[in-house]
Amino acid sequence: SLAVAPASHSDSVSWRNDAYAALGFDDTFGDGISKDELFRVIKSGKVDTCGLERMAPRIHQQIEKTKKEFSFKQGDIIFMNRWLFHRS
């Protein structure tokens, strides 16, 4: 299954910038970082997206309240923005 927080990649979500800050993302221009920069940040070990519940429990609870869960079958296709908060 896959859980997503709808619209979490957009400015309309009140907790987005707090979540980015808790995770150590620098989104200076407000439009996400490049794929190459994202890979560099993840490989550095400085970002622990799975640790958001531990690092920022209030934000994690807000995400959990808005999540939508989907069950997928083999062959299903998922279209989503890489900035969408998600968990599989």
mmCIF file of C-alpha atoms in Angstrom:
data_model
loop_
_atom_site.group_PDB
_atom_site.id
_atom_site.type_symbol
_atom_site.label_atom_id
_atom_site.label_comp_id
_atom_site.label_asym_id
_atom_site.label_seq_id
_atom_site.Cartn_x
_atom_site.Cartn_y
_atom_site.Cartn_z
ATOM 1 C CA SER A 1 0.000 0.000 0.000
ATOM 2 C CA LEU A 2 0.956 3.644 -0.367
ATOM 3 C CA ALA A 3 -0.021 6.564 1.864
ATOM 4 C CA VAL A 4 0.202 10.125 0.545
ATOM 5 C CA ALA A 5 -0.551 13.541 2.014
ATOM 6 C CA PRO A 6 -2.528 15.213 -0.803
ATOM 7 C CA ALA A 7 -1.218 18.607 -1.959
ATOM 8 C CA SER A 8 1.704 18.393 0.497
ATOM 9 C CA HIS A 9 4.047 19.619 -2.232
ATOM 10 C CA SER A 10 2.223 22.956 -2.487
ATOM 11 C CA ASP A 11 2.375 26.171 -0.452
ATOM 12 C CA SER A 12 -1.268 25.696 0.567
ATOM 13 C CA VAL A 13 -0.232 23.136 3.209
ATOM 14 C CA SER A 14 0.508 24.988 6.450
ATOM 15 C CA TRP A 15 3.068 22.479 7.791
ATOM 16 C CA ARG A 16 5.157 22.018 4.632
ATOM 17 C CA ASN A 17 7.917 24.527 5.429
ATOM 18 C CA ASP A 18 8.142 23.300 9.035
ATOM 19 C CA ALA A 19 8.536 19.734 7.744
ATOM 20 C CA TYR A 20 11.252 20.793 5.293
ATOM 21 C CA ALA A 21 13.079 22.604 8.091
ATOM 22 C CA ALA A 22 12.829 19.580 10.419
ATOM 23 C CA LEU A 23 14.238 17.387 7.642
ATOM 24 C CA GLY A 24 17.052 19.799 6.798
ATOM 25 C CA PHE A 25 15.841 20.688 3.294
ATOM 26 C CA ASP A 26 16.837 24.144 2.043
ATOM 27 C CA ASP A 27 14.020 25.234 -0.253
ATOM 28 C CA THR A 28 15.163 28.843 -0.654
ATOM 29 C CA PHE A 29 13.207 29.471 -3.848
ATOM 30 C CA GLY A 30 10.035 27.658 -2.758
ATOM 31 C CA ASP A 31 9.979 25.376 -5.777
ATOM 32 C CA GLY A 32 11.852 22.346 -4.477
ATOM 33 C CA ILE A 33 15.441 21.455 -5.205
ATOM 34 C CA SER A 34 16.764 19.723 -8.295
ATOM 35 C CA LYS A 35 16.839 15.954 -8.522
ATOM 36 C CA ASP A 36 20.642 15.961 -8.383
ATOM 37 C CA GLU A 37 20.637 18.152 -5.269
ATOM 38 C CA LEU A 38 18.010 15.921 -3.649
ATOM 39 C CA PHE A 39 20.171 12.834 -4.255
ATOM 40 C CA ARG A 40 23.207 14.664 -2.830
ATOM 41 C CA VAL A 41 21.300 15.622 0.326
ATOM 42 C CA ILE A 42 19.948 12.093 0.829
ATOM 43 C CA LYS A 43 23.354 10.482 0.253
ATOM 44 C CA SER A 44 24.932 12.870 2.770
ATOM 45 C CA GLY A 45 22.999 11.149 5.552
ATOM 46 C CA LYS A 46 21.907 14.501 6.963
ATOM 47 C CA VAL A 47 18.251 13.954 6.053
ATOM 48 C CA ASP A 48 16.147 11.227 7.635
ATOM 49 C CA THR A 49 12.674 11.466 6.145
ATOM 50 C CA CYS A 50 11.642 8.287 7.960
ATOM 51 C CA GLY A 51 12.571 9.979 11.234
ATOM 52 C CA LEU A 52 10.050 12.794 10.902
ATOM 53 C CA GLU A 53 7.794 11.184 13.519
ATOM 54 C CA ARG A 54 10.676 11.253 16.011
ATOM 55 C CA MET A 55 12.075 14.683 15.032
ATOM 56 C CA ALA A 56 8.803 16.577 14.607
ATOM 57 C CA PRO A 57 5.886 14.617 16.125
ATOM 58 C CA ARG A 58 3.406 17.502 15.753
ATOM 59 C CA ILE A 59 4.075 17.754 12.017
ATOM 60 C CA HIS A 60 3.927 13.970 11.679
ATOM 61 C CA GLN A 61 0.473 13.986 13.314
ATOM 62 C CA GLN A 62 -0.735 16.663 10.894
ATOM 63 C CA ILE A 63 0.472 14.585 7.948
ATOM 64 C CA GLU A 64 -1.204 11.474 9.349
ATOM 65 C CA LYS A 65 -4.529 13.345 9.667
ATOM 66 C CA THR A 66 -4.528 14.267 5.969
ATOM 67 C CA LYS A 67 -3.174 11.026 4.510
ATOM 68 C CA LYS A 68 -4.958 8.962 1.914
ATOM 69 C CA GLU A 69 -4.059 5.275 1.642
ATOM 70 C CA PHE A 70 -4.176 3.243 -1.557
ATOM 71 C CA SER A 71 -3.782 -0.453 -2.214
ATOM 72 C CA PHE A 72 -2.013 -1.235 -5.452
ATOM 73 C CA LYS A 73 -1.763 -4.342 -7.550
ATOM 74 C CA GLN A 74 1.057 -5.501 -9.768
ATOM 75 C CA GLY A 75 1.075 -3.413 -12.931
ATOM 76 C CA ASP A 76 -0.546 -0.318 -11.386
ATOM 77 C CA ILE A 77 1.066 2.993 -12.292
ATOM 78 C CA ILE A 78 1.609 5.849 -9.848
ATOM 79 C CA PHE A 79 1.955 9.453 -11.060
ATOM 80 C CA MET A 80 3.095 11.846 -8.350
ATOM 81 C CA ASN A 81 5.374 14.787 -7.644
ATOM 82 C CA ARG A 82 8.626 13.822 -5.870
ATOM 83 C CA TRP A 83 7.873 16.499 -3.256
ATOM 84 C CA LEU A 84 4.612 14.853 -2.202
ATOM 85 C CA PHE A 85 4.967 13.472 1.331
ATOM 86 C CA HIS A 86 4.444 9.750 1.046
ATOM 87 C CA ARG A 87 5.150 6.392 2.671
ATOM 88 C CA SER A 88 5.049 2.862 1.323
#
